[in-house]
Amino acid sequence: MEPQRADSADGTGSADTAGATGATPSDADVADEVAAFSELRAHLLAVGYRLTGSLADAEDAVQETWLRWAGLSDERRRAVRNVRAWCTTVVGRVCLDRLRSAAARRERYVGEWLPEPIVTPLGAARPDDPLDVVVRDDAVRMAAMVVLDTLTPQQRVAFVLHDAFDVPFDEVASILGCSTAAARQHASRGRKAVADAEPPPRESLEHQRQVVERFLAAVVSGDVNAVAEVLHPDVRLVGDSDGKARTARRVLVGAEKIARFAVGVAASYRPGALTSARPVLVNGDLGFHATAEPGEGRYRDLDERVHTVVVRDGRIVAIYDFCNPAKLTRVPR
């Protein structure tokens, strides 16, 4: 049985046409509204990020949702039976527009495109930080976000909103501008694509640390065979730079090929440059943040980057290298 509708995102009609009428609210009323909306922030950021793969777009969608809610008249607010569902639907509408514009941006992108990483400090969880709340969900680990990036905008919106956030199909259809049957079909295709490419479950941080330490030690030693032993035979390396930093231009596949690439790249940097990178969490998994360092003599400059891996059965099955400066602006320094 499907959950209750979100009241067409404004309680009486489209959220895009909601007007601001009625009595001016008091300061106390405004404070209460802000506090209530703040409690939904982590949830709405999770919706926006899973829909777009962009933290910037997710934050913009949440802000736009707040402005639309604040612009509703008292009468329309009272007509909204479920504020969480209303806000989720509005975020979905805003993110669909962002997804469509992102398709045009990707046509001009140099090299591979990865979702924007959510980088948080390694250590005790911060329950008051919305991003810490978002990355606890296995569904936002980088491997899962990469799978969502293979869906069409319609499939992604239908699958994520309905399957992950319980938005009814008639509301999804309203967002997509299609029939309810078509919305169901979009979700079904998205669901199948995700199931076919389902990434391995998240390993414990301790297990990830052990595997990554073996990998880094082998890379620094220059032993290609030792590196290959830590890699799954079908391991994939994906670099995201938009042509603004050095990384693999195309997806590399295979343990031996990636081992040779990793050893060659490490040898081109000043000794110790890579091992000085600090551990961080990348979408809740272990990762490393390397700051930019100038080269010396024959050594290359090291571009700022964040990288993380996916571990399965004691081996690395995927490596993600983020070095596009535009996707590193929110990395905590």
CSV table of C-alpha atoms in Angstrom, one decimal:
chain,number,residue,atom,x,y,z
A,1,MET,CA,0.0,0.0,0.0
A,2,GLU,CA,1.4,3.4,-1.0
A,3,PRO,CA,2.0,6.2,1.5
A,4,GLN,CA,-0.2,9.3,1.7
A,5,ARG,CA,0.3,11.9,-1.1
A,6,ALA,CA,2.3,15.0,-0.4
A,7,ASP,CA,-0.7,17.2,-1.3
A,8,SER,CA,0.7,18.2,-4.7
A,9,ALA,CA,3.7,19.9,-3.0
A,10,ASP,CA,1.7,22.9,-1.6
A,11,GLY,CA,-1.5,21.4,-0.1
A,12,THR,CA,-3.8,22.8,-2.8
A,13,GLY,CA,-1.9,22.9,-6.1
A,14,SER,CA,1.6,23.2,-7.6
A,15,ALA,CA,4.4,24.5,-5.3
A,16,ASP,CA,5.5,26.7,-8.2
A,17,THR,CA,2.4,28.8,-8.0
A,18,ALA,CA,2.2,29.2,-4.3
A,19,GLY,CA,1.7,32.8,-3.3
A,20,ALA,CA,2.4,34.8,-0.1
A,21,THR,CA,-0.8,36.2,1.4
A,22,GLY,CA,-2.3,36.6,4.9
A,23,ALA,CA,-1.2,38.2,8.1
A,24,THR,CA,2.5,39.0,8.7
A,25,PRO,CA,4.0,36.3,11.0
A,26,SER,CA,5.5,37.2,14.3
A,27,ASP,CA,9.2,36.7,15.1
A,28,ALA,CA,8.3,33.8,17.3
A,29,ASP,CA,6.3,32.2,14.4
A,30,VAL,CA,9.3,32.6,12.1
A,31,ALA,CA,11.7,31.1,14.6
A,32,ASP,CA,9.4,28.1,15.0
A,33,GLU,CA,9.2,27.6,11.2
A,34,VAL,CA,13.0,27.8,10.8
A,35,ALA,CA,13.5,25.3,13.7
A,36,ALA,CA,11.0,22.9,12.2
A,37,PHE,CA,12.6,23.2,8.7
A,38,SER,CA,16.1,22.7,10.2
A,39,GLU,CA,15.0,19.4,11.6
A,40,LEU,CA,14.3,18.2,8.0
A,41,ARG,CA,17.6,19.5,6.6
A,42,ALA,CA,19.6,16.3,6.8
A,43,HIS,CA,16.7,14.4,5.2
A,44,LEU,CA,16.3,16.9,2.4
A,45,LEU,CA,20.1,17.0,1.7
A,46,ALA,CA,20.1,13.3,1.4
A,47,VAL,CA,17.2,13.4,-1.1
A,48,GLY,CA,18.9,16.2,-3.2
A,49,TYR,CA,22.3,14.5,-3.1
A,50,ARG,CA,21.0,11.1,-4.2
A,51,LEU,CA,19.0,12.7,-7.0
A,52,THR,CA,21.8,14.9,-8.4
A,53,GLY,CA,25.1,13.5,-7.1
A,54,SER,CA,26.1,17.1,-6.3
A,55,LEU,CA,26.3,18.6,-2.8
A,56,ALA,CA,26.1,22.1,-4.3
A,57,ASP,CA,22.9,21.3,-6.2
A,58,ALA,CA,21.4,19.5,-3.1
A,59,GLU,CA,22.1,22.5,-0.9
A,60,ASP,CA,20.5,24.8,-3.5
A,61,ALA,CA,17.5,22.6,-3.8
A,62,VAL,CA,17.0,22.7,0.0
A,63,GLN,CA,17.3,26.5,0.0
A,64,GLU,CA,14.8,26.8,-2.8
A,65,THR,CA,12.4,24.5,-0.9
A,66,TRP,CA,12.7,26.7,2.2
A,67,LEU,CA,11.9,29.8,0.1
A,68,ARG,CA,8.8,28.2,-1.4
A,69,TRP,CA,7.6,27.0,2.0
A,70,ALA,CA,8.2,30.4,3.6
A,71,GLY,CA,6.3,32.0,0.7
A,72,LEU,CA,3.1,30.0,1.3
A,73,SER,CA,0.1,31.7,2.8
A,74,ASP,CA,-1.1,30.6,6.2
A,75,GLU,CA,-4.1,28.9,4.6
A,76,ARG,CA,-2.0,26.9,2.3
A,77,ARG,CA,0.4,25.8,5.0
A,78,ARG,CA,-2.5,24.6,7.1
A,79,ALA,CA,-3.7,22.6,4.1
A,80,VAL,CA,-0.3,20.7,4.0
A,81,ARG,CA,-0.9,17.5,6.0
A,82,ASN,CA,2.7,16.2,5.8
A,83,VAL,CA,5.4,18.9,5.7
A,84,ARG,CA,8.2,16.3,5.3
A,85,ALA,CA,6.5,14.8,2.2
A,86,TRP,CA,5.7,18.3,0.8
A,87,CYS,CA,9.4,19.3,1.1
A,88,THR,CA,10.6,16.0,-0.3
A,89,THR,CA,8.4,16.6,-3.4
A,90,VAL,CA,9.6,20.1,-3.9
A,91,VAL,CA,13.3,19.0,-3.7
A,92,GLY,CA,12.5,16.4,-6.3
A,93,ARG,CA,11.0,19.0,-8.7
A,94,VAL,CA,14.1,21.3,-8.3
A,95,CYS,CA,16.5,18.4,-8.6
A,96,LEU,CA,14.9,17.2,-11.8
A,97,ASP,CA,15.7,20.5,-13.4
A,98,ARG,CA,19.3,20.3,-12.2
A,99,LEU,CA,19.7,16.8,-13.6
A,100,ARG,CA,18.5,17.9,-17.0
A,101,SER,CA,20.9,20.8,-17.1
A,102,ALA,CA,23.8,18.6,-15.8
A,103,ALA,CA,23.4,16.4,-18.9
A,104,ALA,CA,24.4,19.4,-21.1
A,105,ARG,CA,27.3,20.2,-18.8
A,106,ARG,CA,28.6,16.6,-19.1
A,107,GLU,CA,28.8,16.9,-22.9
A,108,ARG,CA,31.5,19.6,-22.4
A,109,TYR,CA,33.3,17.8,-19.5
A,110,VAL,CA,36.8,16.6,-20.1
A,111,GLY,CA,37.3,13.0,-19.1
A,112,GLU,CA,35.2,10.9,-16.7
A,113,TRP,CA,32.5,12.4,-14.4
A,114,LEU,CA,32.0,11.3,-10.8
A,115,PRO,CA,29.5,12.4,-8.2
A,116,GLU,CA,30.8,15.2,-6.0
A,117,PRO,CA,32.3,13.6,-2.9
A,118,ILE,CA,31.0,14.4,0.6
A,119,VAL,CA,34.2,14.6,2.7
A,120,THR,CA,34.0,14.7,6.5
A,121,PRO,CA,36.6,14.4,9.2
A,122,LEU,CA,37.7,10.9,10.4
A,123,GLY,CA,36.7,10.5,14.0
A,124,ALA,CA,33.6,10.6,16.2
A,125,ALA,CA,30.3,11.2,14.5
A,126,ARG,CA,28.8,14.7,14.8
A,127,PRO,CA,25.0,14.1,15.2
A,128,ASP,CA,24.3,17.8,14.8
A,129,ASP,CA,26.0,18.0,11.4
A,130,PRO,CA,23.6,17.2,8.6
A,131,LEU,CA,26.4,15.8,6.4
A,132,ASP,CA,27.4,13.3,9.0
A,133,VAL,CA,23.8,12.2,9.1
A,134,VAL,CA,23.6,11.9,5.3
A,135,VAL,CA,26.8,9.7,4.9
A,136,ARG,CA,25.7,7.2,7.5
A,137,ASP,CA,23.3,5.7,4.9
A,138,ASP,CA,24.9,3.0,2.8
A,139,ALA,CA,22.9,4.2,-0.2
A,140,VAL,CA,25.1,7.3,-0.5
A,141,ARG,CA,28.5,5.5,-0.5
A,142,MET,CA,30.4,6.5,-3.6
A,143,ALA,CA,30.0,3.1,-5.3
A,144,ALA,CA,26.2,3.4,-5.0
A,145,MET,CA,26.2,7.0,-6.2
A,146,VAL,CA,28.2,5.9,-9.3
A,147,VAL,CA,25.5,3.4,-10.1
A,148,LEU,CA,22.7,6.0,-9.8
A,149,ASP,CA,24.7,8.2,-12.3
A,150,THR,CA,24.0,5.6,-15.0
A,151,LEU,CA,20.2,6.2,-14.9
A,152,THR,CA,18.3,8.6,-17.0
A,153,PRO,CA,16.9,11.7,-15.0
A,154,GLN,CA,13.4,10.2,-15.1
A,155,GLN,CA,14.6,6.8,-13.9
A,156,ARG,CA,16.7,8.3,-11.2
A,157,VAL,CA,13.9,10.6,-9.9
A,158,ALA,CA,11.3,7.9,-10.0
A,159,PHE,CA,13.5,5.2,-8.4
A,160,VAL,CA,15.0,7.4,-5.6
A,161,LEU,CA,11.9,9.2,-4.6
A,162,HIS,CA,9.6,6.2,-4.6
A,163,ASP,CA,11.9,3.4,-3.5
A,164,ALA,CA,14.1,5.3,-1.0
A,165,PHE,CA,11.8,8.1,0.2
A,166,ASP,CA,8.3,6.6,-0.1
A,167,VAL,CA,6.9,9.3,-2.5
A,168,PRO,CA,3.7,7.9,-4.1
A,169,PHE,CA,3.8,7.2,-7.8
A,170,ASP,CA,1.1,9.7,-8.6
A,171,GLU,CA,3.2,12.4,-7.0
A,172,VAL,CA,6.3,11.2,-8.9
A,173,ALA,CA,4.3,11.3,-12.1
A,174,SER,CA,3.3,14.9,-11.3
A,175,ILE,CA,7.0,15.8,-10.9
A,176,LEU,CA,8.0,14.1,-14.1
A,177,GLY,CA,5.0,15.3,-16.1
A,178,CYS,CA,4.0,11.8,-17.2
A,179,SER,CA,1.3,9.3,-16.3
A,180,THR,CA,1.4,7.2,-13.2
A,181,ALA,CA,2.0,4.1,-15.3
A,182,ALA,CA,5.0,5.7,-16.9
A,183,ALA,CA,6.4,6.8,-13.5
A,184,ARG,CA,6.1,3.1,-12.4
A,185,GLN,CA,8.0,2.1,-15.5
A,186,HIS,CA,10.7,4.6,-15.0
A,187,ALA,CA,11.2,3.3,-11.4
A,188,SER,CA,11.1,-0.3,-12.5
A,189,ARG,CA,13.9,0.3,-15.1
A,190,GLY,CA,16.0,2.2,-12.6
A,191,ARG,CA,15.4,-0.5,-10.0
A,192,LYS,CA,16.6,-3.2,-12.4
A,193,ALA,CA,19.7,-1.2,-13.4
A,194,VAL,CA,20.7,-0.7,-9.8
A,195,ALA,CA,20.1,-4.3,-8.9
A,196,ASP,CA,22.2,-5.5,-11.9
A,197,ALA,CA,25.1,-3.2,-10.8
A,198,GLU,CA,24.7,-3.4,-7.1
A,199,PRO,CA,28.0,-2.6,-5.4
A,200,PRO,CA,29.4,-4.6,-2.5
A,201,PRO,CA,28.2,-3.7,0.9
A,202,ARG,CA,30.2,-1.2,3.0
A,203,GLU,CA,33.2,-2.8,4.8
A,204,SER,CA,34.1,-1.8,8.3
A,205,LEU,CA,36.5,1.2,8.5
A,206,GLU,CA,39.1,-1.0,10.2
A,207,HIS,CA,39.0,-3.6,7.4
A,208,GLN,CA,39.2,-0.8,4.8
A,209,ARG,CA,42.2,0.7,6.7
A,210,GLN,CA,44.1,-2.6,6.6
A,211,VAL,CA,43.6,-3.1,2.9
A,212,VAL,CA,44.4,0.5,2.0
A,213,GLU,CA,47.6,0.5,4.1
A,214,ARG,CA,48.7,-2.7,2.2
A,215,PHE,CA,47.9,-0.9,-1.1
A,216,LEU,CA,49.8,2.3,-0.2
A,217,ALA,CA,52.8,0.4,1.1
A,218,ALA,CA,53.0,-1.6,-2.1
A,219,VAL,CA,52.7,1.5,-4.3
A,220,VAL,CA,55.4,3.4,-2.4
A,221,SER,CA,57.7,0.4,-2.6
A,222,GLY,CA,57.3,0.4,-6.4
A,223,ASP,CA,56.5,-3.3,-6.5
A,224,VAL,CA,54.0,-3.8,-9.2
A,225,ASN,CA,53.3,-7.4,-8.3
A,226,ALA,CA,52.6,-6.5,-4.7
A,227,VAL,CA,50.2,-3.8,-5.8
A,228,ALA,CA,48.4,-6.1,-8.1
A,229,GLU,CA,47.9,-8.7,-5.2
A,230,VAL,CA,45.8,-6.1,-3.3
A,231,LEU,CA,43.6,-5.4,-6.3
A,232,HIS,CA,40.7,-7.5,-7.6
A,233,PRO,CA,41.3,-8.8,-11.1
A,234,ASP,CA,38.5,-6.7,-12.5
A,235,VAL,CA,39.3,-3.5,-10.4
A,236,ARG,CA,38.3,-0.2,-12.0
A,237,LEU,CA,40.1,3.2,-11.5
A,238,VAL,CA,38.1,6.3,-12.3
A,239,GLY,CA,39.6,9.8,-12.3
A,240,ASP,CA,37.6,13.0,-12.3
A,241,SER,CA,39.5,16.2,-13.2
A,242,ASP,CA,37.7,18.0,-16.1
A,243,GLY,CA,41.1,18.4,-17.6
A,244,LYS,CA,42.3,20.6,-14.7
A,245,ALA,CA,44.6,18.1,-13.0
A,246,ARG,CA,46.5,14.9,-13.7
A,247,THR,CA,44.6,11.7,-13.5
A,248,ALA,CA,43.5,8.9,-15.7
A,249,ARG,CA,41.5,10.3,-18.6
A,250,ARG,CA,39.6,7.1,-19.2
A,251,VAL,CA,38.4,4.3,-16.9
A,252,LEU,CA,41.3,1.8,-16.3
A,253,VAL,CA,40.3,-1.8,-15.8
A,254,GLY,CA,42.4,-4.7,-14.6
A,255,ALA,CA,44.8,-5.3,-11.7
A,256,GLU,CA,48.1,-5.3,-13.6
A,257,LYS,CA,47.2,-2.2,-15.7
A,258,ILE,CA,46.2,-0.2,-12.6
A,259,ALA,CA,49.1,-1.5,-10.6
A,260,ARG,CA,51.6,-0.2,-13.3
A,261,PHE,CA,49.7,3.1,-13.5
A,262,ALA,CA,49.7,3.6,-9.7
A,263,VAL,CA,53.4,2.8,-9.4
A,264,GLY,CA,54.3,5.1,-12.3
A,265,VAL,CA,52.3,8.0,-11.0
A,266,ALA,CA,53.7,7.6,-7.4
A,267,ALA,CA,57.3,7.7,-8.8
A,268,SER,CA,56.6,11.0,-10.6
A,269,TYR,CA,55.9,12.8,-7.3
A,270,ARG,CA,58.4,13.9,-4.6
A,271,PRO,CA,59.1,11.0,-2.2
A,272,GLY,CA,56.7,11.1,0.6
A,273,ALA,CA,54.1,13.3,-1.2
A,274,LEU,CA,51.4,10.7,-1.3
A,275,THR,CA,52.0,9.2,2.2
A,276,SER,CA,51.6,12.6,3.7
A,277,ALA,CA,47.9,12.7,2.7
A,278,ARG,CA,45.6,12.8,5.7
A,279,PRO,CA,42.8,10.2,6.2
A,280,VAL,CA,39.2,11.4,5.9
A,281,LEU,CA,35.8,9.9,5.3
A,282,VAL,CA,34.5,10.1,1.7
A,283,ASN,CA,30.8,9.4,1.6
A,284,GLY,CA,31.3,7.5,4.9
A,285,ASP,CA,34.1,5.3,3.6
A,286,LEU,CA,37.8,5.6,4.3
A,287,GLY,CA,39.6,8.1,1.9
A,288,PHE,CA,42.6,10.4,1.8
A,289,HIS,CA,43.0,14.1,1.1
A,290,ALA,CA,46.3,15.2,-0.4
A,291,THR,CA,46.9,18.9,-0.6
A,292,ALA,CA,48.7,20.5,-3.5
A,293,GLU,CA,52.5,20.4,-3.3
A,294,PRO,CA,55.1,21.8,-5.8
A,295,GLY,CA,57.5,19.3,-7.4
A,296,GLU,CA,61.2,19.5,-7.0
A,297,GLY,CA,63.7,18.9,-9.8
A,298,ARG,CA,62.4,16.1,-11.9
A,299,TYR,CA,59.3,15.5,-9.8
A,300,ARG,CA,55.9,16.7,-10.9
A,301,ASP,CA,53.6,19.0,-8.9
A,302,LEU,CA,51.1,17.2,-6.9
A,303,ASP,CA,47.5,18.4,-7.6
A,304,GLU,CA,45.1,18.6,-4.6
A,305,ARG,CA,43.0,15.4,-4.7
A,306,VAL,CA,40.7,13.2,-2.7
A,307,HIS,CA,40.7,9.5,-3.3
A,308,THR,CA,38.8,6.6,-1.9
A,309,VAL,CA,38.4,2.9,-2.6
A,310,VAL,CA,35.8,0.1,-2.6
A,311,VAL,CA,36.9,-3.1,-0.7
A,312,ARG,CA,35.4,-6.5,-1.2
A,313,ASP,CA,36.8,-9.8,0.3
A,314,GLY,CA,40.1,-8.1,1.2
A,315,ARG,CA,40.8,-6.6,-2.2
A,316,ILE,CA,40.1,-3.3,-3.8
A,317,VAL,CA,37.5,-3.5,-6.5
A,318,ALA,CA,37.2,0.2,-7.4
A,319,ILE,CA,39.4,3.4,-6.9
A,320,TYR,CA,37.9,6.9,-7.3
A,321,ASP,CA,40.3,9.8,-7.8
A,322,PHE,CA,38.8,13.3,-7.4
A,323,CYS,CA,41.0,16.2,-8.5
A,324,ASN,CA,38.7,18.6,-10.3
A,325,PRO,CA,39.1,21.7,-8.1
A,326,ALA,CA,35.4,22.5,-8.5
A,327,LYS,CA,34.4,19.3,-6.7
A,328,LEU,CA,36.9,19.9,-3.8
A,329,THR,CA,35.7,23.3,-2.6
A,330,ARG,CA,33.8,21.8,0.4
A,331,VAL,CA,36.7,19.6,1.6
A,332,PRO,CA,37.4,20.5,5.3
A,333,ARG,CA,40.9,21.9,5.6
